[in-house]
CSV table of C-alpha atoms and ligand atoms in Angstrom, one decimal:
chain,number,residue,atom,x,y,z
O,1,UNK,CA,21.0,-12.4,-50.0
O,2,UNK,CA,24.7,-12.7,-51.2
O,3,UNK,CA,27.0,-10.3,-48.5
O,4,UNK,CA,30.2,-11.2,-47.2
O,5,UNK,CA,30.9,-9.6,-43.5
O,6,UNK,CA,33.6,-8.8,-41.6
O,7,UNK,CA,32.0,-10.9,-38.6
O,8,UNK,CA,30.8,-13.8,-39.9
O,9,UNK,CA,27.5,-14.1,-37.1
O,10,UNK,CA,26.1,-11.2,-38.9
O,11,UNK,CA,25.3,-13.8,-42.3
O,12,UNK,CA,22.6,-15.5,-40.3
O,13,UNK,CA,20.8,-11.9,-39.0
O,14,UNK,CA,21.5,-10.7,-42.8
O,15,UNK,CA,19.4,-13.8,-44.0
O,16,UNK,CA,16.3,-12.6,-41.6
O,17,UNK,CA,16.7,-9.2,-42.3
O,18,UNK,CA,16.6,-10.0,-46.2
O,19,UNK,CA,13.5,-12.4,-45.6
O,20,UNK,CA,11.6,-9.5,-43.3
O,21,UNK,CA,11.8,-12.1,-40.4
O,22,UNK,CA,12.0,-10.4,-36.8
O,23,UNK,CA,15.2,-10.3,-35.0
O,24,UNK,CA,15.6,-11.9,-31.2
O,25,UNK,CA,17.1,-11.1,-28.1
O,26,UNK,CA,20.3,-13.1,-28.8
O,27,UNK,CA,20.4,-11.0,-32.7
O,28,UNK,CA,20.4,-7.7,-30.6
O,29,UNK,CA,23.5,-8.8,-28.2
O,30,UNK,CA,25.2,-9.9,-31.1
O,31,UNK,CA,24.4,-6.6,-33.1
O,32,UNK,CA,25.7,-4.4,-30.2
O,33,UNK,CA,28.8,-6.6,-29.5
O,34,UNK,CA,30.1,-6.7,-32.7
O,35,UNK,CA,32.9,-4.4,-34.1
O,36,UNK,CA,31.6,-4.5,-37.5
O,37,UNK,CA,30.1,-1.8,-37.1
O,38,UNK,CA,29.6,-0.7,-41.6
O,39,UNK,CA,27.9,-4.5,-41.4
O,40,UNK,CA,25.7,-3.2,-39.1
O,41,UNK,CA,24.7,-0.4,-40.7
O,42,UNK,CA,24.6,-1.5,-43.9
O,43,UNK,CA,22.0,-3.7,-42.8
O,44,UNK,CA,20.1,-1.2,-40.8
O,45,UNK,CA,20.0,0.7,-43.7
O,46,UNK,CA,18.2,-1.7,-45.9
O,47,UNK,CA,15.4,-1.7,-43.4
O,48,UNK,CA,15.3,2.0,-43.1
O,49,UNK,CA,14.9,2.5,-46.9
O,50,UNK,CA,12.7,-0.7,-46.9
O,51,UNK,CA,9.9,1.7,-44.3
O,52,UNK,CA,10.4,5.5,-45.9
O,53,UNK,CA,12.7,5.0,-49.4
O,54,UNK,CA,14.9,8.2,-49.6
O,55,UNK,CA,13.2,10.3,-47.4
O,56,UNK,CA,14.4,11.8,-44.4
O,57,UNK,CA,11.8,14.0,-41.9
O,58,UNK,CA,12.5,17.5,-39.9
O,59,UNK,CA,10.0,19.4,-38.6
O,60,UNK,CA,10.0,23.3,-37.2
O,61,UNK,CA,9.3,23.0,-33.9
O,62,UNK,CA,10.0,25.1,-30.5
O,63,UNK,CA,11.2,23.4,-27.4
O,64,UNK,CA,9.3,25.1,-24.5
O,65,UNK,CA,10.5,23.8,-20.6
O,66,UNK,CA,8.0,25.8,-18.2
O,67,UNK,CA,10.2,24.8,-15.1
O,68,UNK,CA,13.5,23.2,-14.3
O,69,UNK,CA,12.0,22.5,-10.4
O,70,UNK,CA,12.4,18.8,-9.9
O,71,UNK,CA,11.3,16.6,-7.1
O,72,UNK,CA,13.0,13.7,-8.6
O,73,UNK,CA,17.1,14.6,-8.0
O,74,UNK,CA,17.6,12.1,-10.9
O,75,UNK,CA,21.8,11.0,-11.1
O,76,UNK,CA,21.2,11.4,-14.8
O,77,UNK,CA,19.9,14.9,-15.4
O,78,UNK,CA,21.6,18.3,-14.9
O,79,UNK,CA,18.6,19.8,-15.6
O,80,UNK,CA,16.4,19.7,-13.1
O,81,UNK,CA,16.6,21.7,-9.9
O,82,UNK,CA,15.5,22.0,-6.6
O,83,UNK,CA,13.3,24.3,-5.3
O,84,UNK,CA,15.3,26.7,-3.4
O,85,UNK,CA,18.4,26.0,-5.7
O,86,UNK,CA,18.7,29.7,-6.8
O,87,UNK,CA,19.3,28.8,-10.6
O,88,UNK,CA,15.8,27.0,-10.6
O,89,UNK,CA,13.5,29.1,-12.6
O,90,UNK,CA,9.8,28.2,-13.4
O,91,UNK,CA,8.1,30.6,-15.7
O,92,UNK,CA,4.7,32.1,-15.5
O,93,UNK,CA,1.5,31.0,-17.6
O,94,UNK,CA,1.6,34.6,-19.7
O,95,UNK,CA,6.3,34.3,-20.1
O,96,UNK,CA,5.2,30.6,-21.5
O,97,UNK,CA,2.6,32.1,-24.1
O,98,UNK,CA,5.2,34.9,-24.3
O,99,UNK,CA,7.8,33.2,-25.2
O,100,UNK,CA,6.1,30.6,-27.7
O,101,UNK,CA,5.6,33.6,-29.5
O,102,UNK,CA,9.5,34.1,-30.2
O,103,UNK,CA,10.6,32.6,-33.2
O,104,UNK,CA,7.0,32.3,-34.5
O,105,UNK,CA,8.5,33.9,-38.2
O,106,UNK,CA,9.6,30.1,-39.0
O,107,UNK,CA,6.0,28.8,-38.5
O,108,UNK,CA,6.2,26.5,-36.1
O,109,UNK,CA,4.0,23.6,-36.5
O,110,UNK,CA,5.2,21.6,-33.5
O,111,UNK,CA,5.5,23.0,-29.4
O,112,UNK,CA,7.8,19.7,-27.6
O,113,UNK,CA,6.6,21.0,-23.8
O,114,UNK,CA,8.7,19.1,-20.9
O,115,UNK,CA,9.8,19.6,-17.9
O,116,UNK,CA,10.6,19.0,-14.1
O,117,UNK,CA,8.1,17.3,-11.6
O,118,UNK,CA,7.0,20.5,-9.8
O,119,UNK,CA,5.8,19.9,-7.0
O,120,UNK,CA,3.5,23.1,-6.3
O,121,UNK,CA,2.0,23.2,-9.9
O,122,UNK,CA,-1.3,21.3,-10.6
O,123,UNK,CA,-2.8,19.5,-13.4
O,124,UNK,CA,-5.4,22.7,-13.6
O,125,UNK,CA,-2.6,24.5,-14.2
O,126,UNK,CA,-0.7,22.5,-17.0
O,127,UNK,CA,-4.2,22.5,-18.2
O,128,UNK,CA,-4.6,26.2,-18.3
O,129,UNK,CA,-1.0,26.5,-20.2
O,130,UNK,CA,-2.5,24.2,-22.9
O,131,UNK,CA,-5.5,25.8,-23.3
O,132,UNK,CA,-3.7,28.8,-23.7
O,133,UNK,CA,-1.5,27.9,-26.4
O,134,UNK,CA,-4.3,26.6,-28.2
O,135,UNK,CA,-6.1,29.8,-28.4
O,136,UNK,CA,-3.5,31.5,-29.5
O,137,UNK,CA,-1.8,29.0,-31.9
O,138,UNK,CA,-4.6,27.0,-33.2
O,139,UNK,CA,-2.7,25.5,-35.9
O,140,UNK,CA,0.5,24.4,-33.8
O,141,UNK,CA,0.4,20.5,-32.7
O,142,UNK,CA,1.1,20.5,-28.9
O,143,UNK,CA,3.3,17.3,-27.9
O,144,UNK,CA,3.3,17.8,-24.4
O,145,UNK,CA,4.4,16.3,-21.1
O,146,UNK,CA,6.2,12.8,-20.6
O,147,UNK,CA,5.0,9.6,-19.4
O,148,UNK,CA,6.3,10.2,-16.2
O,149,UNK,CA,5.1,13.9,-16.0
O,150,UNK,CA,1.7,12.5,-16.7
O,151,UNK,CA,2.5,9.9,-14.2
O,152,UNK,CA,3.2,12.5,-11.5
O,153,UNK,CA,0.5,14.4,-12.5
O,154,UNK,CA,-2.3,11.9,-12.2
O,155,UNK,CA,-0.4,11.1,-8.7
O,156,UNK,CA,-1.1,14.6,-7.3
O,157,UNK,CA,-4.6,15.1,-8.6
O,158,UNK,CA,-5.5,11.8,-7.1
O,159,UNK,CA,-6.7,10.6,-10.5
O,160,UNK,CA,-6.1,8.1,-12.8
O,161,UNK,CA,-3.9,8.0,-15.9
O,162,UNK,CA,-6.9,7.6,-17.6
O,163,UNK,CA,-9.0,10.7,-16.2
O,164,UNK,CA,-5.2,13.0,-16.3
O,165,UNK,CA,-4.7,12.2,-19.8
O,166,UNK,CA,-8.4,12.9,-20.8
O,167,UNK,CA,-8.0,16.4,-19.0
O,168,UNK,CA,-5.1,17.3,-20.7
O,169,UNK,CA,-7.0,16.1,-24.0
O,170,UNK,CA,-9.9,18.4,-23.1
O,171,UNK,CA,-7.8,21.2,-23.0
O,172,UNK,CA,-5.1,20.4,-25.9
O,173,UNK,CA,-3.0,18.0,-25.5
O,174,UNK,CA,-2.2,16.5,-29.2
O,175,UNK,CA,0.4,13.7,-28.3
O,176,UNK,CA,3.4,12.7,-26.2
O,177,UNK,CA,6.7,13.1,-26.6
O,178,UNK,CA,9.0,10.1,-25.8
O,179,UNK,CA,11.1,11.0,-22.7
O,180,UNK,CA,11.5,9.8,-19.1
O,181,UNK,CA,11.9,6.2,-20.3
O,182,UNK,CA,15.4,6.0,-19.4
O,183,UNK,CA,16.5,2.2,-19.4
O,184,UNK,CA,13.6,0.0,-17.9
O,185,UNK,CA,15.5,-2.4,-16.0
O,186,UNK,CA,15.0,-1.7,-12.4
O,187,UNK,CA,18.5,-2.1,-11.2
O,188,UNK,CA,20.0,0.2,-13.3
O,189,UNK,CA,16.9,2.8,-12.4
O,190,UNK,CA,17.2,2.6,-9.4
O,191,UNK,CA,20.5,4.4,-9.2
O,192,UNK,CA,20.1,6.5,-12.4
O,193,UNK,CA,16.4,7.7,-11.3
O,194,UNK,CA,15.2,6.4,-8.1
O,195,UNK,CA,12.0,9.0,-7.7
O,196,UNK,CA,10.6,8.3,-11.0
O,197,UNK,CA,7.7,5.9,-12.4
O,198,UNK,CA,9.4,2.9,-12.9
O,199,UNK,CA,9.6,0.8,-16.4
O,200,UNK,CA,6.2,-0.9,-15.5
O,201,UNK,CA,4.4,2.0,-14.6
O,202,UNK,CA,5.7,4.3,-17.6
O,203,UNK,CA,4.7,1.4,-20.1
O,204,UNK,CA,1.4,1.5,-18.7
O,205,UNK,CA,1.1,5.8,-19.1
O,206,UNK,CA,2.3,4.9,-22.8
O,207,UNK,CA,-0.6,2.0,-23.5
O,208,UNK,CA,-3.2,4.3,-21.5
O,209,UNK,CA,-2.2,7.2,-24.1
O,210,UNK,CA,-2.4,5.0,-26.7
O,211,UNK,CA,-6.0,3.7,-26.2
O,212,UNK,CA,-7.5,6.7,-26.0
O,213,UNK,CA,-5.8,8.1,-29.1
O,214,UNK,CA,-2.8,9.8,-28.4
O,215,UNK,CA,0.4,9.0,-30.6
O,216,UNK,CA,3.7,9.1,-28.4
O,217,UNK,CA,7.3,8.3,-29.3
O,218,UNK,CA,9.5,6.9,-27.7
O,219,UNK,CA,13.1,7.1,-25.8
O,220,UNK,CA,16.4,4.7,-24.1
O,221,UNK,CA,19.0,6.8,-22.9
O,222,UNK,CA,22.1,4.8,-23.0
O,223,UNK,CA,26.3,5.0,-22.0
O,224,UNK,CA,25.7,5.8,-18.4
O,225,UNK,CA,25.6,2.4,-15.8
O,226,UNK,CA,23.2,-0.2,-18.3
O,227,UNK,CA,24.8,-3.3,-20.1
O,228,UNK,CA,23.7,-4.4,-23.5
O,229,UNK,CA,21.7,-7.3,-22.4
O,230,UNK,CA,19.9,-4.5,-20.6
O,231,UNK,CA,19.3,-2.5,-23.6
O,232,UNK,CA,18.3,-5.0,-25.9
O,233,UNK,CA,15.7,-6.0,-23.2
O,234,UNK,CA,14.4,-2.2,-23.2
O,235,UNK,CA,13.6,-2.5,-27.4
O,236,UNK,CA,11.7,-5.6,-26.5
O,237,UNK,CA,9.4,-4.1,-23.9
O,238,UNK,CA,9.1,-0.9,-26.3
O,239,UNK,CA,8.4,-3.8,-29.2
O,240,UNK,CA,5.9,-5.9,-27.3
O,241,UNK,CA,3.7,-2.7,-26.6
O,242,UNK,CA,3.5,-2.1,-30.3
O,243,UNK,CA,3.1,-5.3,-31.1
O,244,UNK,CA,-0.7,-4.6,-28.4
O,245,UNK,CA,-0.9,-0.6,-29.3
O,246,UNK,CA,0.6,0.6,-32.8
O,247,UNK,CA,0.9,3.8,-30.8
O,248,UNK,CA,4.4,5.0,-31.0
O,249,UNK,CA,5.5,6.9,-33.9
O,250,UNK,CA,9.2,7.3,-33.8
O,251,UNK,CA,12.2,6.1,-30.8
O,252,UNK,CA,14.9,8.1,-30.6
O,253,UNK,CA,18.2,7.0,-28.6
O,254,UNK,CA,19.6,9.5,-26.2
O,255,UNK,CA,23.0,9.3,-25.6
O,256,UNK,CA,24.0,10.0,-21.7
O,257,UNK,CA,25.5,14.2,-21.5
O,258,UNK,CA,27.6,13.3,-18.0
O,259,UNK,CA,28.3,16.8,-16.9
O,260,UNK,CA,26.7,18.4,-14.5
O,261,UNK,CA,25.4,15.2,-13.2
O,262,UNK,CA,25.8,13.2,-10.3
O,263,UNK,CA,27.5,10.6,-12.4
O,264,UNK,CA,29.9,13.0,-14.4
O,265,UNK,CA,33.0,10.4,-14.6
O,266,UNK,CA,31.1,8.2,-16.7
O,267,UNK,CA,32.9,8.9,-20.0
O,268,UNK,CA,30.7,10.1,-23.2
O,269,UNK,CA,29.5,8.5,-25.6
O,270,UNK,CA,31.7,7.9,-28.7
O,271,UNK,CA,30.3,8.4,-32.7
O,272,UNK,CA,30.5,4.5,-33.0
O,273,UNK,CA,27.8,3.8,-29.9
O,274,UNK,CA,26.0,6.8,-31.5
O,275,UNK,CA,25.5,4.9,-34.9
O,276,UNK,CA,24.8,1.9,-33.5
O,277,UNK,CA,22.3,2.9,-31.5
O,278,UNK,CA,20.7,4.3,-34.1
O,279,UNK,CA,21.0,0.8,-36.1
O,280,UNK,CA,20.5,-1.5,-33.4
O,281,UNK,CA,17.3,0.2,-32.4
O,282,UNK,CA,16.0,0.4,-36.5
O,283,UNK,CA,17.0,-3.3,-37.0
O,284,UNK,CA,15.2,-4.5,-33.5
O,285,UNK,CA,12.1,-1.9,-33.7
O,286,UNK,CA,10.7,-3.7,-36.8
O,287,UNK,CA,7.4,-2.5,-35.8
O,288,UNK,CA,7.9,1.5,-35.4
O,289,UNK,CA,7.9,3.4,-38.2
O,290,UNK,CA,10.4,6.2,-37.4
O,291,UNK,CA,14.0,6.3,-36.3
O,292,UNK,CA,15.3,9.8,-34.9
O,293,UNK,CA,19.1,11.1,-34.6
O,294,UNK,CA,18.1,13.4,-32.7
O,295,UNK,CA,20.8,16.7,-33.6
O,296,UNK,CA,20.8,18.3,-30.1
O,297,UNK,CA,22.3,15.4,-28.8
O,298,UNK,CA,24.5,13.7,-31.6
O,299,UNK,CA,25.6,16.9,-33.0
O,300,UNK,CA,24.3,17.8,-36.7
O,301,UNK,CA,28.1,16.4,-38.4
O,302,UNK,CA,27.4,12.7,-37.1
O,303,UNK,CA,23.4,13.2,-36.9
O,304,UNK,CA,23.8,13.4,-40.7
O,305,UNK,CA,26.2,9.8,-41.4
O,306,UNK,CA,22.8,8.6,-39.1
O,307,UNK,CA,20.7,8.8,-42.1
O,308,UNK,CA,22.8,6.0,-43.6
O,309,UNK,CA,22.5,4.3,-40.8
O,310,UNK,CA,19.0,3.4,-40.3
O,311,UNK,CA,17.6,7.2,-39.3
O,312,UNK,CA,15.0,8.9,-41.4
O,313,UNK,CA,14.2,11.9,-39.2
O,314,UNK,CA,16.6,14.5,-37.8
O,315,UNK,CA,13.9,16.5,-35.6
O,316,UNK,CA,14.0,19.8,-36.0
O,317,UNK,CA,14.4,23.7,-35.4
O,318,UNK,CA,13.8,23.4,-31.9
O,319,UNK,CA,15.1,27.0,-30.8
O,320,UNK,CA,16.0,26.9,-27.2
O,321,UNK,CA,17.1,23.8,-26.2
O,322,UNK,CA,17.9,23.6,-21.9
O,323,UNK,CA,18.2,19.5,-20.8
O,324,UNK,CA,21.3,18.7,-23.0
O,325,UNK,CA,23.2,21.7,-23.2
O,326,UNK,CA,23.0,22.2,-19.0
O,327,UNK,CA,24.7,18.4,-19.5
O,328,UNK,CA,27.3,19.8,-21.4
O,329,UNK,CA,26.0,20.0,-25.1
O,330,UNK,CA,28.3,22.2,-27.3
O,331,UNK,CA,26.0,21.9,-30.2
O,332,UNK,CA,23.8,25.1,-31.1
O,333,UNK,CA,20.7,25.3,-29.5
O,334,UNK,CA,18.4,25.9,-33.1
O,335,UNK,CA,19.0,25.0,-36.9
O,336,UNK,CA,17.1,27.3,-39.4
O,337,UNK,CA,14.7,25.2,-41.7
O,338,UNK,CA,17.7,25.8,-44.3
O,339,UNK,CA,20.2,24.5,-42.2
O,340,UNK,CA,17.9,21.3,-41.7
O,341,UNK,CA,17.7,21.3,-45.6
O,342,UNK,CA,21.2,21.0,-46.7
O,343,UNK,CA,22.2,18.4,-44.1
O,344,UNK,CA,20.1,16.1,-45.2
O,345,UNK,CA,20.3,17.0,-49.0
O,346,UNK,CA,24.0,16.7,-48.7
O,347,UNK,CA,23.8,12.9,-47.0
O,348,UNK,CA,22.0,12.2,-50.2
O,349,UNK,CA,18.5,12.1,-48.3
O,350,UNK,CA,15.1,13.9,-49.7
O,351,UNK,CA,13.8,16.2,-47.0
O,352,UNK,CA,10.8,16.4,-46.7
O,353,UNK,CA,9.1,19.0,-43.9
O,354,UNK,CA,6.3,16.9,-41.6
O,355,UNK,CA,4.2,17.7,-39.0
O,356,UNK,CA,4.1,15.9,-35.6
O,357,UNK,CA,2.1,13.3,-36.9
O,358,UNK,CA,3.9,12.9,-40.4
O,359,UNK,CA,1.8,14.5,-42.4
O,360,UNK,CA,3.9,16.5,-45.5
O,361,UNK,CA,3.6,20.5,-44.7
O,362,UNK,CA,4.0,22.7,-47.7
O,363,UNK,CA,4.7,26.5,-47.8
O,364,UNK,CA,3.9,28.9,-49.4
O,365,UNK,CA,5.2,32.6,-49.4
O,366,UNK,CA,2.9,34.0,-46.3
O,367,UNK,CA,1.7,31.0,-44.6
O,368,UNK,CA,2.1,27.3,-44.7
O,369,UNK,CA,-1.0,24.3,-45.3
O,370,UNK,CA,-0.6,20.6,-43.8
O,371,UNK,CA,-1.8,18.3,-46.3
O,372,UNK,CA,-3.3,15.2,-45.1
S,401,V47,O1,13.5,12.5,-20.5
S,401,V47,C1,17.9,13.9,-19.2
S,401,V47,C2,17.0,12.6,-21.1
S,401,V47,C3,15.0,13.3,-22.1
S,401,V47,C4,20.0,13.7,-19.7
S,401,V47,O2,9.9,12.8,-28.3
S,401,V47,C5,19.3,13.1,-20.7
S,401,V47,O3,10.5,13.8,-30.1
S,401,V47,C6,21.2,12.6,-21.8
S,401,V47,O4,13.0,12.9,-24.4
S,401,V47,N1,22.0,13.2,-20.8
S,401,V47,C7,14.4,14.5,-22.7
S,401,V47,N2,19.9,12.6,-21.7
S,401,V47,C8,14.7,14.6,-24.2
S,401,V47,C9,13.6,13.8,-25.0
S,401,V47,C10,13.4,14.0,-26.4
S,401,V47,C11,14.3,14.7,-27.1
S,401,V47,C12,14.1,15.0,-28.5
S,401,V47,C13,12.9,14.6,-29.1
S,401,V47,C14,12.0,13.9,-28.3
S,401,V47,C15,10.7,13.5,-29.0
S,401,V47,C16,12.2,13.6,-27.0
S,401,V47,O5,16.4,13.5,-22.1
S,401,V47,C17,14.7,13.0,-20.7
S,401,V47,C18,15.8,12.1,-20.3
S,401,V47,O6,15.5,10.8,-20.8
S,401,V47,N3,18.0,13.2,-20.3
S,401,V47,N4,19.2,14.3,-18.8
S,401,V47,C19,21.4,13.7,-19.7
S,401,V47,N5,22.2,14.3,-18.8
């Protein structure tokens, strides 16, 4: 492949990426530590259009958080709450089903269910809230709980991952979203997240999930206390359990929100790390299909240069949106499917409406069809 870079070590990673040969650890330093960052994009891009052409994914979904009660004081979240904190709200079985109801006109296909580690409510009850939703929105997909929700879960009811996860299955649970992952080297968790599964332990939610079925995606929060060594090591771990599972269906990089937090003089994330992480992560994730800039979080203005970048998904409607914007998001908290539309069109990008597990959704004028 003939391309002349501004930094000459990105000719050798050029020649693997044009020959479909994997990239190593030392390719990923080099990737993050360069300043060239069009080279890098350019190259991520060929990859991206190499796995899904011209198109770029959105979904209608509805954020739901049942509770912002937290046992696990994370540095990194503004979120969650204590118990007695006055602000801390957690929401009753019939307000959940209540409020899934609101902004039902769109037709949702897709409720993304997180929250805090609560430590009163039980895996009967999560079960319950499934099962629940499921009878009244048969159709809608329910990605539900993290690795290390399921983690604490299994924890409290004394089970294993195993039995937790086929529970939840029995009554609903369709897949997992990709939070809690943080960055898996134990140093840098340790401060960041101290009470929470650590890298090991959420790995081994992921590849229990996995083998009995359940798709997941996946997550690396980054621009808090972690080096780049330590991130390129977190895509390898994330790339090694693909390599065993196939299971995860997208990553999406989340970008530190510092206020609110314990560690609110770490400065923010600029539009350059945002891009490259989306690049870095689509040029060392060979083996995961999906790449998400993730609008919340990026904002839509530089979620949309992502697509040229190495994203193909943008994720979606959402609605209410609480973990970012108590972090200090400014960025809206729901897009219209028409919003979602003309971003992409306008990057050049075919949209094309998916459910959670990628399947094309067409519409028509009363009610919508997933076709398989
Ligand atoms: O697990 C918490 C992170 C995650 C902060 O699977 C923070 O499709 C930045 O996982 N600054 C929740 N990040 C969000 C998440 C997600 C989002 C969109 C789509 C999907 C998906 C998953 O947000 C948490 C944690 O890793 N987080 N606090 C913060 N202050």
């Amino acid at each position: 492949m003939q391309m002349f870079f501004e930094d000459q070590r990105l000719g050798p990673i050029a020649e693997k990426v044009a020959a479909g040969k994997r990239l190593d650890f030392q390719d990923g330093v080099t990737l993050y530590r360069t300043s060239d960052i069009l080279g890098v994009g350019y190259l991520a891009n060929i990859v991206r259009e190499r796995k899904n052409g011209n198109i770029t994914y959105f979904n209608v979904n509805r954020h739901i958080n049942p509770t912002d009660v937290c046992v696990a004081s994370c540095k990194l979240c503004a979120f969650g709450k204590h118990k007695k904190d006055p602000k801390a709200y957690t929401w009753s079985l019939d307000e959940i089903w209540h409020r899934a109801a609101e902004g039902w006109t769109e037709a949702i296909t897709e409720f993304h269910i997180v929250g805090g580690l609560h430590p009163e409510l039980t895996l009967d009850w999560y079960c319950e809230m499934l099962r629940g939703l499921k009878k009244r929105f048969p159709e809608v997909h329910l990605k539900a709980l993290t690795m290390v929700e399921v983690g604490y879960l299994s924890q409290r009811a004394k089970l294993t991952i195993r039995e937790t996860l086929l529970k939840l299955m029995d009554a609903g649970l369709d897949s997992l979203p990709g939070g809690g992952a943080e960055i898996f080297n134990e140093r840098v968790r340790r401060i960041i997240c101290d009470h929470k599964i650590d890298g090991d332990q959420w790995i081994d939610v992921a590849r229990t999930a996995h083998k009995l079925g359940l798709r997941s995606n996946c997550t690396m929060l980054y621009g808090h206390i972690e080096t780049e060594v330590d991130r390129v090591h977190h895509f390898l771990k994330l790339r090694a359990l693909q390599d065993e599972t196939g299971g995860f269906q997208t990553f999406i990089p989340l970008a530190f929100h510092p206020e609110n937090t314990a560690l609110h003089h770490v400065p923010k994330t600029s539009g350059f790390d945002d891009l490259r992480a989306i690049a870095v992560s689509r040029l060392m994730l060979d083996n995961i299909d999906h790449i998400k800039a993730y609008w919340i979080m990026m904002s839509p203005g530089v979620a949309q240069i992502a697509l040229r970048f190495g994203a193909d998904d943008i994720d979606g409607t959402v609605v209410e949106e609480k973990i970012y914007h108590d972090a200090g998001a400014t960025t809206s908290q729901s897009l219209r499917r028409g919003d979602l539309l003309r971003l992409i069109r306008e990057a050049g990008r075919d949209p094309v409406e998916r459910d959670t597990l990628y399947h094309p959704v067409t519409r028509t004028e009363s009610a919508f069809t997933v076709l398989v």
